[in-house]
Amino acid sequence: MPAGLVALALGGFGIGLTEFVIAGLLPQVGRSLSVSEAAAGWLISGYALTVAVGAIAMTAATAGLPRKPVLTGLVVLFVLGNLLSALAPNYQVMLLGRIVAALCHGSFFGIGSLVARRLVAPERASRAVAVMFAGLTVANVLGVPFGALVGDKWGWRATFWAITGIGVLAVAAIAVLVPAWAGTIPADPGSTARGSVRTQLRAMHSRQVWLTLAATALGYGGMFGAFSYLAYTFTEVTGFSNRDVAWLLVVYGTGLVLGNLLGGRGADRNRDATLLLSLAALTVTLAMFGLLAAGPTASVILVFFTGVFGFAPVPGMITRVTDHAHGVPLAASANVSASNVGNALGAWLGGLAIGAGLGYTAPLYVGAAIVASGLLTMAFTARDASRRNPDRIVAEQRTDC
């Protein structure tokens, strides 16, 4: 495995911790900064909204610049955001720190995925993206328990100091281990990857790009909509205690790690087939989860497979959207934004279902329906691509991404 991929995974791990760790610290942070639960919740939702907007804005602002220095600068921004959070004297500064840290999130994974692809042979592109995202999925497993453990022993500020330290290590690792040539923009003067924001936007006019982004939003959004209310499902339907929820989420996170790696490997062999199979399996898993949620054993098994099939499409979706956009960074970052838009949609619809009195299994069925719509979108997208250009698979193996 190229050392540069390890450096990118370390950066992804730190950014993932920043996103997930706050969930286990909200009560401490709220009491310390004297704010309500609703205000404390904005430390999560504000981060997510900033990721959705910042992914596009930061990528556009750095269009045409060499990618390695941009990646390094993004992680420096991440360090500054977490440093603000660690030092925050009040809620306003804490929220600002979360926003600053979130600005780098989408662009790091978008631009980093293009750099990761250049570190390996074209036929291993999706696996390279999966390795980079492994840091994010591992952070999902460790984030909440890590934050709770460190916060309980040394206070919530110590958690953000630890993440700041991880960020400093990531900056050094990317600067030293990512080769300069991997972070340069392709020299081909005809490549849209070199172009201005306007040129990159033109490259995204492809119907395939927008259909893939829609499938990403629906597939990931359906999974996240179900995930958002899993704690209620486990405690109110299955009968687990609140203490059990932590290890059940670790089971889910372990599924994310495995799904990410399997999805990257499968996408390198047959990308569209892997995406269709993953979305179909996720639809069935969520529906079965809703039916069998009252059973503890079934719930543990199904939450694991929710993680596996929920993250398996991610590497393939990213390589697909960037291939059809001719390798422009804006497309990769737009994919991250689409995921976050889907997250917000899924969580909102799941909450509406509970509010309508449909019970705590309702988000699972809502998630299955959203993912099913993503599956139909992906099926149409794959068919449209094959009808327009049966030889597209050759074009997708680009080396200038």
mmCIF file of C-alpha atoms in Angstrom:
data_model
loop_
_atom_site.group_PDB
_atom_site.id
_atom_site.type_symbol
_atom_site.label_atom_id
_atom_site.label_comp_id
_atom_site.label_asym_id
_atom_site.label_seq_id
_atom_site.Cartn_x
_atom_site.Cartn_y
_atom_site.Cartn_z
ATOM 1 C CA MET A 1 0.000 0.000 0.000
ATOM 2 C CA PRO A 2 1.467 3.401 -0.954
ATOM 3 C CA ALA A 3 2.481 5.442 2.099
ATOM 4 C CA GLY A 4 0.603 8.421 0.656
ATOM 5 C CA LEU A 5 -2.680 6.534 1.025
ATOM 6 C CA VAL A 6 -1.906 5.937 4.712
ATOM 7 C CA ALA A 7 -1.343 9.686 5.143
ATOM 8 C CA LEU A 8 -4.668 10.468 3.471
ATOM 9 C CA ALA A 9 -6.419 7.871 5.653
ATOM 10 C CA LEU A 10 -4.918 9.523 8.754
ATOM 11 C CA GLY A 11 -6.346 12.860 7.655
ATOM 12 C CA GLY A 12 -9.714 11.194 7.055
ATOM 13 C CA PHE A 13 -9.560 9.620 10.506
ATOM 14 C CA GLY A 14 -9.009 12.971 12.200
ATOM 15 C CA ILE A 15 -11.782 14.654 10.220
ATOM 16 C CA GLY A 16 -14.109 11.738 10.943
ATOM 17 C CA LEU A 17 -13.409 12.011 14.665
ATOM 18 C CA THR A 18 -14.311 15.695 14.556
ATOM 19 C CA GLU A 19 -17.644 14.865 12.944
ATOM 20 C CA PHE A 20 -18.667 11.961 15.187
ATOM 21 C CA VAL A 21 -17.049 12.643 18.567
ATOM 22 C CA ILE A 22 -19.344 15.495 19.515
ATOM 23 C CA ALA A 23 -22.358 13.165 19.814
ATOM 24 C CA GLY A 24 -20.998 11.658 23.015
ATOM 25 C CA LEU A 25 -19.921 15.017 24.443
ATOM 26 C CA LEU A 26 -23.043 17.166 23.947
ATOM 27 C CA PRO A 27 -24.293 16.955 27.547
ATOM 28 C CA GLN A 28 -20.856 17.954 28.918
ATOM 29 C CA VAL A 29 -20.394 20.744 26.392
ATOM 30 C CA GLY A 30 -23.918 22.081 26.944
ATOM 31 C CA ARG A 31 -23.455 22.224 30.740
ATOM 32 C CA SER A 32 -19.978 23.731 30.478
ATOM 33 C CA LEU A 33 -21.043 26.487 28.082
ATOM 34 C CA SER A 34 -24.463 26.993 29.722
ATOM 35 C CA VAL A 35 -26.613 26.392 26.645
ATOM 36 C CA SER A 36 -29.782 24.387 26.042
ATOM 37 C CA GLU A 37 -29.918 20.969 24.428
ATOM 38 C CA ALA A 38 -31.308 22.544 21.258
ATOM 39 C CA ALA A 39 -28.432 25.030 21.045
ATOM 40 C CA ALA A 40 -25.895 22.291 21.741
ATOM 41 C CA GLY A 41 -27.453 20.281 18.891
ATOM 42 C CA TRP A 42 -26.360 22.988 16.469
ATOM 43 C CA LEU A 43 -22.778 21.875 17.065
ATOM 44 C CA ILE A 44 -23.795 18.775 15.057
ATOM 45 C CA SER A 45 -26.264 20.197 12.542
ATOM 46 C CA GLY A 46 -24.178 23.333 11.964
ATOM 47 C CA TYR A 47 -21.213 21.125 11.140
ATOM 48 C CA ALA A 48 -23.251 19.055 8.659
ATOM 49 C CA LEU A 49 -24.679 22.121 6.895
ATOM 50 C CA THR A 50 -21.199 23.649 6.616
ATOM 51 C CA VAL A 51 -19.871 20.419 5.072
ATOM 52 C CA ALA A 52 -22.607 20.497 2.417
ATOM 53 C CA VAL A 53 -21.863 24.110 1.451
ATOM 54 C CA GLY A 54 -18.132 24.147 2.160
ATOM 55 C CA ALA A 55 -17.380 21.148 -0.052
ATOM 56 C CA ILE A 56 -18.366 23.127 -3.141
ATOM 57 C CA ALA A 57 -17.134 26.535 -1.969
ATOM 58 C CA MET A 58 -13.658 25.429 -0.895
ATOM 59 C CA THR A 59 -13.111 23.309 -3.989
ATOM 60 C CA ALA A 60 -14.179 26.186 -6.233
ATOM 61 C CA ALA A 61 -11.927 28.601 -4.346
ATOM 62 C CA THR A 62 -8.892 26.362 -4.911
ATOM 63 C CA ALA A 63 -9.633 25.443 -8.539
ATOM 64 C CA GLY A 64 -6.467 25.243 -10.618
ATOM 65 C CA LEU A 65 -4.097 25.069 -7.619
ATOM 66 C CA PRO A 66 -1.780 22.064 -7.063
ATOM 67 C CA ARG A 67 -3.666 19.501 -5.021
ATOM 68 C CA LYS A 68 -1.011 18.517 -2.490
ATOM 69 C CA PRO A 69 -0.607 22.043 -1.051
ATOM 70 C CA VAL A 70 -4.388 22.443 -1.080
ATOM 71 C CA LEU A 71 -4.828 19.199 0.889
ATOM 72 C CA THR A 72 -2.178 20.299 3.375
ATOM 73 C CA GLY A 73 -3.883 23.670 3.787
ATOM 74 C CA LEU A 74 -7.261 22.037 4.320
ATOM 75 C CA VAL A 75 -5.887 19.912 7.165
ATOM 76 C CA VAL A 76 -4.270 23.024 8.678
ATOM 77 C CA LEU A 77 -7.758 24.592 8.621
ATOM 78 C CA PHE A 78 -9.057 21.474 10.365
ATOM 79 C CA VAL A 79 -6.370 21.869 13.061
ATOM 80 C CA LEU A 80 -7.308 25.521 13.597
ATOM 81 C CA GLY A 81 -10.997 24.669 13.926
ATOM 82 C CA ASN A 82 -10.376 22.025 16.569
ATOM 83 C CA LEU A 83 -7.951 24.323 18.385
ATOM 84 C CA LEU A 84 -10.716 26.933 18.572
ATOM 85 C CA SER A 85 -13.061 24.294 19.974
ATOM 86 C CA ALA A 86 -10.518 23.190 22.584
ATOM 87 C CA LEU A 87 -9.957 26.781 23.745
ATOM 88 C CA ALA A 88 -13.539 28.047 23.333
ATOM 89 C CA PRO A 89 -14.477 30.365 26.223
ATOM 90 C CA ASN A 90 -18.142 30.424 25.152
ATOM 91 C CA TYR A 91 -20.696 28.786 22.884
ATOM 92 C CA GLN A 92 -20.211 31.221 20.018
ATOM 93 C CA VAL A 93 -16.485 30.450 19.716
ATOM 94 C CA MET A 94 -17.211 26.718 20.015
ATOM 95 C CA LEU A 95 -19.690 26.905 17.137
ATOM 96 C CA LEU A 96 -17.198 28.930 15.099
ATOM 97 C CA GLY A 97 -14.569 26.244 15.687
ATOM 98 C CA ARG A 98 -16.981 23.563 14.460
ATOM 99 C CA ILE A 99 -17.748 25.604 11.340
ATOM 100 C CA VAL A 100 -14.061 26.239 10.568
ATOM 101 C CA ALA A 101 -13.269 22.531 10.969
ATOM 102 C CA ALA A 102 -16.225 21.564 8.763
ATOM 103 C CA LEU A 103 -15.087 23.799 5.916
ATOM 104 C CA CYS A 104 -12.296 21.367 5.083
ATOM 105 C CA HIS A 105 -14.349 18.167 5.315
ATOM 106 C CA GLY A 106 -15.939 17.846 1.879
ATOM 107 C CA SER A 107 -13.021 19.305 -0.070
ATOM 108 C CA PHE A 108 -10.516 17.045 1.688
ATOM 109 C CA PHE A 109 -12.387 13.898 0.713
ATOM 110 C CA GLY A 110 -13.210 15.229 -2.749
ATOM 111 C CA ILE A 111 -9.717 16.388 -3.695
ATOM 112 C CA GLY A 112 -8.074 13.600 -1.671
ATOM 113 C CA SER A 113 -9.954 10.966 -3.664
ATOM 114 C CA LEU A 114 -8.409 12.313 -6.893
ATOM 115 C CA VAL A 115 -4.922 12.250 -5.351
ATOM 116 C CA ALA A 116 -5.516 8.723 -4.023
ATOM 117 C CA ARG A 117 -6.410 7.504 -7.516
ATOM 118 C CA ARG A 118 -3.128 8.760 -8.916
ATOM 119 C CA LEU A 119 -1.145 6.732 -6.371
ATOM 120 C CA VAL A 120 -2.293 3.396 -7.827
ATOM 121 C CA ALA A 121 -2.897 1.728 -11.171
ATOM 122 C CA PRO A 122 -6.187 2.754 -12.886
ATOM 123 C CA GLU A 123 -7.781 -0.644 -12.248
ATOM 124 C CA ARG A 124 -7.352 -0.130 -8.473
ATOM 125 C CA ALA A 125 -8.865 3.375 -8.356
ATOM 126 C CA SER A 126 -11.943 2.551 -6.266
ATOM 127 C CA ARG A 127 -9.857 0.535 -3.797
ATOM 128 C CA ALA A 128 -7.537 3.511 -3.354
ATOM 129 C CA VAL A 129 -10.532 5.737 -2.582
ATOM 130 C CA ALA A 130 -11.766 3.092 -0.124
ATOM 131 C CA VAL A 131 -8.417 3.123 1.716
ATOM 132 C CA MET A 132 -8.638 6.887 2.130
ATOM 133 C CA PHE A 133 -12.221 6.589 3.393
ATOM 134 C CA ALA A 134 -11.157 3.820 5.783
ATOM 135 C CA GLY A 135 -9.989 6.562 8.144
ATOM 136 C CA LEU A 136 -13.508 8.018 8.162
ATOM 137 C CA THR A 137 -15.188 4.653 8.764
ATOM 138 C CA VAL A 138 -12.788 3.712 11.577
ATOM 139 C CA ALA A 139 -13.501 7.107 13.134
ATOM 140 C CA ASN A 140 -17.194 6.238 13.013
ATOM 141 C CA VAL A 141 -16.464 3.116 15.081
ATOM 142 C CA LEU A 142 -14.186 4.848 17.572
ATOM 143 C CA GLY A 143 -15.479 8.420 17.578
ATOM 144 C CA VAL A 144 -18.308 8.324 20.112
ATOM 145 C CA PRO A 145 -16.639 5.916 22.594
ATOM 146 C CA PHE A 146 -13.304 7.772 22.225
ATOM 147 C CA GLY A 147 -14.914 11.117 22.946
ATOM 148 C CA ALA A 148 -16.915 9.766 25.851
ATOM 149 C CA LEU A 149 -13.878 8.035 27.408
ATOM 150 C CA VAL A 150 -11.483 10.966 27.116
ATOM 151 C CA GLY A 151 -14.185 13.482 28.033
ATOM 152 C CA ASP A 152 -15.213 11.541 31.112
ATOM 153 C CA LYS A 153 -11.626 11.221 32.376
ATOM 154 C CA TRP A 154 -10.101 14.596 31.453
ATOM 155 C CA GLY A 155 -13.019 16.777 30.300
ATOM 156 C CA TRP A 156 -14.453 17.485 26.865
ATOM 157 C CA ARG A 157 -11.717 19.980 25.959
ATOM 158 C CA ALA A 158 -9.121 17.196 26.202
ATOM 159 C CA THR A 159 -10.920 15.372 23.380
ATOM 160 C CA PHE A 160 -10.511 18.337 21.046
ATOM 161 C CA TRP A 161 -6.877 18.744 22.091
ATOM 162 C CA ALA A 162 -6.319 15.085 21.147
ATOM 163 C CA ILE A 163 -7.989 15.591 17.753
ATOM 164 C CA THR A 164 -5.875 18.712 17.195
ATOM 165 C CA GLY A 165 -2.777 16.574 17.793
ATOM 166 C CA ILE A 166 -3.999 13.997 15.272
ATOM 167 C CA GLY A 167 -4.489 16.833 12.793
ATOM 168 C CA VAL A 168 -0.911 18.022 13.262
ATOM 169 C CA LEU A 169 0.320 14.467 12.592
ATOM 170 C CA ALA A 170 -1.859 14.316 9.455
ATOM 171 C CA VAL A 171 -0.401 17.595 8.152
ATOM 172 C CA ALA A 172 3.132 16.229 8.606
ATOM 173 C CA ALA A 173 2.229 12.856 7.060
ATOM 174 C CA ILE A 174 0.655 14.398 3.948
ATOM 175 C CA ALA A 175 3.553 16.826 3.523
ATOM 176 C CA VAL A 176 6.129 14.025 3.750
ATOM 177 C CA LEU A 177 4.426 10.909 2.371
ATOM 178 C CA VAL A 178 2.219 12.138 -0.477
ATOM 179 C CA PRO A 179 4.503 12.474 -3.516
ATOM 180 C CA ALA A 180 4.516 15.847 -5.219
ATOM 181 C CA TRP A 181 3.579 14.381 -8.614
ATOM 182 C CA ALA A 182 0.385 12.867 -7.168
ATOM 183 C CA GLY A 183 -0.766 16.298 -6.063
ATOM 184 C CA THR A 184 -0.144 18.078 -9.354
ATOM 185 C CA ILE A 185 -2.890 18.772 -11.840
ATOM 186 C CA PRO A 186 -2.623 16.748 -15.095
ATOM 187 C CA ALA A 187 -0.454 18.468 -17.665
ATOM 188 C CA ASP A 188 -2.811 17.690 -20.541
ATOM 189 C CA PRO A 189 -3.929 21.158 -21.724
ATOM 190 C CA GLY A 190 -7.275 19.686 -22.799
ATOM 191 C CA SER A 191 -8.058 18.265 -19.394
ATOM 192 C CA THR A 192 -10.955 19.943 -17.614
ATOM 193 C CA ALA A 193 -9.197 19.099 -14.368
ATOM 194 C CA ARG A 194 -6.913 22.065 -15.061
ATOM 195 C CA GLY A 195 -9.688 24.485 -15.749
ATOM 196 C CA SER A 196 -11.338 27.412 -14.018
ATOM 197 C CA VAL A 197 -14.497 27.082 -11.988
ATOM 198 C CA ARG A 198 -16.511 27.856 -15.109
ATOM 199 C CA THR A 199 -14.728 25.092 -17.022
ATOM 200 C CA GLN A 200 -15.288 22.650 -14.174
ATOM 201 C CA LEU A 201 -18.964 23.543 -14.050
ATOM 202 C CA ARG A 202 -19.218 22.854 -17.783
ATOM 203 C CA ALA A 203 -17.681 19.430 -17.194
ATOM 204 C CA MET A 204 -20.481 18.718 -14.713
ATOM 205 C CA HIS A 205 -23.227 19.371 -17.263
ATOM 206 C CA SER A 206 -23.273 15.649 -18.024
ATOM 207 C CA ARG A 207 -26.572 13.982 -17.182
ATOM 208 C CA GLN A 208 -24.586 11.047 -15.819
ATOM 209 C CA VAL A 209 -22.942 13.288 -13.233
ATOM 210 C CA TRP A 210 -26.237 14.584 -11.850
ATOM 211 C CA LEU A 211 -27.934 11.202 -11.932
ATOM 212 C CA THR A 212 -25.023 9.713 -9.986
ATOM 213 C CA LEU A 213 -25.207 12.551 -7.452
ATOM 214 C CA ALA A 214 -28.937 11.913 -7.067
ATOM 215 C CA ALA A 215 -28.335 8.193 -6.514
ATOM 216 C CA THR A 216 -25.669 9.074 -3.934
ATOM 217 C CA ALA A 217 -28.007 11.403 -2.023
ATOM 218 C CA LEU A 218 -30.854 8.879 -2.000
ATOM 219 C CA GLY A 219 -28.744 5.825 -1.191
ATOM 220 C CA TYR A 220 -26.752 7.401 1.610
ATOM 221 C CA GLY A 221 -29.698 9.491 2.819
ATOM 222 C CA GLY A 222 -31.918 6.457 3.269
ATOM 223 C CA MET A 223 -29.289 4.697 5.328
ATOM 224 C CA PHE A 224 -28.611 7.781 7.474
ATOM 225 C CA GLY A 225 -32.302 8.445 7.967
ATOM 226 C CA ALA A 226 -32.616 5.002 9.553
ATOM 227 C CA PHE A 227 -29.355 5.393 11.484
ATOM 228 C CA SER A 228 -30.424 8.718 13.018
ATOM 229 C CA TYR A 229 -33.119 7.003 15.108
ATOM 230 C CA LEU A 230 -31.474 3.642 15.795
ATOM 231 C CA ALA A 231 -31.001 4.455 19.487
ATOM 232 C CA TYR A 232 -34.785 4.824 19.833
ATOM 233 C CA THR A 233 -35.383 1.622 17.869
ATOM 234 C CA PHE A 234 -32.980 -0.333 20.053
ATOM 235 C CA THR A 235 -34.331 0.946 23.365
ATOM 236 C CA GLU A 236 -38.050 1.364 22.622
ATOM 237 C CA VAL A 237 -38.630 -1.576 20.250
ATOM 238 C CA THR A 238 -35.889 -4.150 20.778
ATOM 239 C CA GLY A 239 -35.617 -3.617 24.523
ATOM 240 C CA PHE A 240 -31.898 -2.889 24.821
ATOM 241 C CA SER A 241 -30.748 -0.557 27.592
ATOM 242 C CA ASN A 242 -29.263 2.871 26.941
ATOM 243 C CA ARG A 243 -25.876 1.456 27.937
ATOM 244 C CA ASP A 244 -26.146 -1.163 25.160
ATOM 245 C CA VAL A 245 -26.509 1.459 22.456
ATOM 246 C CA ALA A 246 -22.772 2.295 22.468
ATOM 247 C CA TRP A 247 -21.609 -1.231 21.575
ATOM 248 C CA LEU A 248 -24.454 -1.648 19.077
ATOM 249 C CA LEU A 249 -23.204 1.457 17.261
ATOM 250 C CA VAL A 250 -19.713 -0.078 17.268
ATOM 251 C CA VAL A 251 -21.229 -3.122 15.508
ATOM 252 C CA TYR A 252 -22.758 -0.757 12.951
ATOM 253 C CA GLY A 253 -19.469 1.091 12.514
ATOM 254 C CA THR A 254 -17.579 -2.177 12.018
ATOM 255 C CA GLY A 255 -19.989 -2.912 9.184
ATOM 256 C CA LEU A 256 -19.136 0.476 7.648
ATOM 257 C CA VAL A 257 -15.420 -0.378 7.658
ATOM 258 C CA LEU A 258 -15.987 -3.744 5.977
ATOM 259 C CA GLY A 259 -18.502 -2.370 3.486
ATOM 260 C CA ASN A 260 -16.136 0.418 2.449
ATOM 261 C CA LEU A 261 -13.323 -2.036 1.676
ATOM 262 C CA LEU A 262 -15.548 -4.587 -0.079
ATOM 263 C CA GLY A 263 -17.292 -1.855 -2.056
ATOM 264 C CA GLY A 264 -13.985 -0.462 -3.313
ATOM 265 C CA ARG A 265 -12.793 -3.906 -4.402
ATOM 266 C CA GLY A 266 -16.105 -4.719 -6.080
ATOM 267 C CA ALA A 267 -16.286 -1.373 -7.881
ATOM 268 C CA ASP A 268 -12.882 -1.982 -9.467
ATOM 269 C CA ARG A 269 -14.213 -5.230 -10.924
ATOM 270 C CA ASN A 270 -17.673 -4.085 -12.038
ATOM 271 C CA ARG A 271 -18.647 -0.692 -10.729
ATOM 272 C CA ASP A 272 -22.291 -0.335 -11.755
ATOM 273 C CA ALA A 273 -23.109 -3.930 -10.793
ATOM 274 C CA THR A 274 -21.556 -3.345 -7.348
ATOM 275 C CA LEU A 275 -23.567 -0.150 -6.875
ATOM 276 C CA LEU A 276 -26.837 -1.803 -7.895
ATOM 277 C CA LEU A 277 -26.222 -4.873 -5.739
ATOM 278 C CA SER A 278 -25.280 -2.761 -2.694
ATOM 279 C CA LEU A 279 -28.345 -0.523 -2.963
ATOM 280 C CA ALA A 280 -30.649 -3.508 -3.483
ATOM 281 C CA ALA A 281 -29.160 -5.314 -0.485
ATOM 282 C CA LEU A 282 -29.478 -2.176 1.676
ATOM 283 C CA THR A 283 -33.152 -1.794 0.709
ATOM 284 C CA VAL A 284 -33.889 -5.387 1.731
ATOM 285 C CA THR A 285 -31.815 -5.102 4.930
ATOM 286 C CA LEU A 286 -33.639 -1.980 6.145
ATOM 287 C CA ALA A 287 -37.046 -3.477 5.365
ATOM 288 C CA MET A 288 -36.171 -6.683 7.207
ATOM 289 C CA PHE A 289 -34.811 -4.634 10.107
ATOM 290 C CA GLY A 290 -38.175 -2.923 10.409
ATOM 291 C CA LEU A 291 -39.967 -6.277 10.441
ATOM 292 C CA LEU A 292 -37.579 -7.990 12.900
ATOM 293 C CA ALA A 293 -36.555 -5.077 15.138
ATOM 294 C CA ALA A 294 -38.221 -6.626 18.183
ATOM 295 C CA GLY A 295 -35.703 -9.488 18.159
ATOM 296 C CA PRO A 296 -32.326 -8.712 19.812
ATOM 297 C CA THR A 297 -30.293 -11.221 17.764
ATOM 298 C CA ALA A 298 -31.850 -10.173 14.476
ATOM 299 C CA SER A 299 -31.288 -6.498 15.331
ATOM 300 C CA VAL A 300 -27.568 -7.006 15.988
ATOM 301 C CA ILE A 301 -27.104 -8.898 12.710
ATOM 302 C CA LEU A 302 -29.144 -6.435 10.679
ATOM 303 C CA VAL A 303 -27.491 -3.307 12.086
ATOM 304 C CA PHE A 304 -24.133 -4.797 11.058
ATOM 305 C CA PHE A 305 -25.340 -5.401 7.480
ATOM 306 C CA THR A 306 -26.901 -1.934 7.407
ATOM 307 C CA GLY A 307 -23.370 -0.607 7.884
ATOM 308 C CA VAL A 308 -21.889 -2.992 5.298
ATOM 309 C CA PHE A 309 -24.367 -2.247 2.507
ATOM 310 C CA GLY A 310 -24.783 1.403 3.520
ATOM 311 C CA PHE A 311 -21.149 2.323 2.864
ATOM 312 C CA ALA A 312 -20.311 -0.187 0.103
ATOM 313 C CA PRO A 313 -21.525 2.191 -2.674
ATOM 314 C CA VAL A 314 -19.370 5.145 -1.538
ATOM 315 C CA PRO A 315 -16.026 4.412 -3.319
ATOM 316 C CA GLY A 316 -17.778 3.479 -6.568
ATOM 317 C CA MET A 317 -20.054 6.531 -6.507
ATOM 318 C CA ILE A 318 -17.067 8.849 -6.118
ATOM 319 C CA THR A 319 -15.031 7.296 -8.936
ATOM 320 C CA ARG A 320 -18.139 7.175 -11.131
ATOM 321 C CA VAL A 321 -19.043 10.827 -10.735
ATOM 322 C CA THR A 322 -15.455 12.000 -11.250
ATOM 323 C CA ASP A 323 -15.013 9.813 -14.343
ATOM 324 C CA HIS A 324 -18.130 11.238 -15.969
ATOM 325 C CA ALA A 325 -17.000 14.770 -15.039
ATOM 326 C CA HIS A 326 -13.534 14.114 -16.548
ATOM 327 C CA GLY A 327 -11.733 14.228 -13.225
ATOM 328 C CA VAL A 328 -12.720 17.712 -12.024
ATOM 329 C CA PRO A 329 -12.326 18.151 -8.243
ATOM 330 C CA LEU A 330 -15.680 19.936 -8.064
ATOM 331 C CA ALA A 331 -17.455 16.674 -8.943
ATOM 332 C CA ALA A 332 -15.801 14.691 -6.149
ATOM 333 C CA SER A 333 -16.632 17.398 -3.611
ATOM 334 C CA ALA A 334 -20.192 17.628 -4.950
ATOM 335 C CA ASN A 335 -20.545 13.926 -4.168
ATOM 336 C CA VAL A 336 -19.750 14.642 -0.501
ATOM 337 C CA SER A 337 -22.276 17.497 -0.528
ATOM 338 C CA ALA A 338 -24.894 15.190 -2.063
ATOM 339 C CA SER A 339 -24.324 12.699 0.769
ATOM 340 C CA ASN A 340 -24.914 15.391 3.381
ATOM 341 C CA VAL A 341 -28.031 16.666 1.611
ATOM 342 C CA GLY A 342 -29.269 13.081 1.615
ATOM 343 C CA ASN A 343 -28.462 12.788 5.318
ATOM 344 C CA ALA A 344 -30.581 15.834 6.109
ATOM 345 C CA LEU A 345 -33.448 14.566 3.930
ATOM 346 C CA GLY A 346 -33.413 11.079 5.459
ATOM 347 C CA ALA A 347 -33.274 12.321 9.041
ATOM 348 C CA TRP A 348 -36.089 14.825 8.371
ATOM 349 C CA LEU A 349 -38.407 12.249 6.785
ATOM 350 C CA GLY A 350 -37.638 9.702 9.507
ATOM 351 C CA GLY A 351 -38.517 12.283 12.147
ATOM 352 C CA LEU A 352 -41.779 13.123 10.354
ATOM 353 C CA ALA A 353 -42.733 9.439 10.368
ATOM 354 C CA ILE A 354 -42.167 9.172 14.120
ATOM 355 C CA GLY A 355 -44.030 12.440 14.691
ATOM 356 C CA ALA A 356 -46.973 11.063 12.720
ATOM 357 C CA GLY A 357 -47.286 8.265 15.262
ATOM 358 C CA LEU A 358 -45.952 5.469 13.042
ATOM 359 C CA GLY A 359 -43.572 4.204 15.715
ATOM 360 C CA TYR A 360 -39.826 3.841 16.122
ATOM 361 C CA THR A 361 -39.469 1.291 13.313
ATOM 362 C CA ALA A 362 -40.905 3.800 10.834
ATOM 363 C CA PRO A 363 -37.506 5.382 9.983
ATOM 364 C CA LEU A 364 -36.295 1.942 8.872
ATOM 365 C CA TYR A 365 -39.154 1.615 6.392
ATOM 366 C CA VAL A 366 -38.737 5.236 5.299
ATOM 367 C CA GLY A 367 -35.022 4.576 4.798
ATOM 368 C CA ALA A 368 -35.783 1.458 2.748
ATOM 369 C CA ALA A 369 -38.132 3.478 0.526
ATOM 370 C CA ILE A 370 -35.551 6.237 0.005
ATOM 371 C CA VAL A 371 -32.813 3.722 -0.831
ATOM 372 C CA ALA A 372 -35.204 1.924 -3.209
ATOM 373 C CA SER A 373 -35.677 5.210 -5.067
ATOM 374 C CA GLY A 374 -31.883 5.506 -5.181
ATOM 375 C CA LEU A 375 -31.689 1.981 -6.603
ATOM 376 C CA LEU A 376 -34.170 2.871 -9.351
ATOM 377 C CA THR A 377 -32.206 6.040 -10.088
ATOM 378 C CA MET A 378 -28.962 4.055 -10.305
ATOM 379 C CA ALA A 379 -30.564 1.420 -12.555
ATOM 380 C CA PHE A 380 -31.781 4.139 -14.929
ATOM 381 C CA THR A 381 -28.366 5.825 -14.765
ATOM 382 C CA ALA A 382 -26.486 2.633 -15.652
ATOM 383 C CA ARG A 383 -28.858 1.849 -18.498
ATOM 384 C CA ASP A 384 -28.630 5.395 -19.827
ATOM 385 C CA ALA A 385 -24.820 5.206 -19.795
ATOM 386 C CA SER A 386 -24.731 1.894 -21.666
ATOM 387 C CA ARG A 387 -27.208 3.111 -24.297
ATOM 388 C CA ARG A 388 -25.367 6.382 -24.883
ATOM 389 C CA ASN A 389 -21.887 4.873 -24.999
ATOM 390 C CA PRO A 390 -21.393 1.100 -24.688
ATOM 391 C CA ASP A 391 -17.623 1.636 -24.611
ATOM 392 C CA ARG A 392 -17.756 4.005 -21.649
ATOM 393 C CA ILE A 393 -15.962 1.496 -19.437
ATOM 394 C CA VAL A 394 -12.816 2.144 -21.437
ATOM 395 C CA ALA A 395 -13.094 5.891 -21.010
ATOM 396 C CA GLU A 396 -13.649 5.496 -17.291
ATOM 397 C CA GLN A 397 -10.195 4.059 -16.772
ATOM 398 C CA ARG A 398 -8.636 7.514 -16.931
ATOM 399 C CA THR A 399 -5.168 8.097 -15.574
ATOM 400 C CA ASP A 400 -5.387 11.875 -15.400
ATOM 401 C CA CYS A 401 -7.717 11.908 -12.383
#
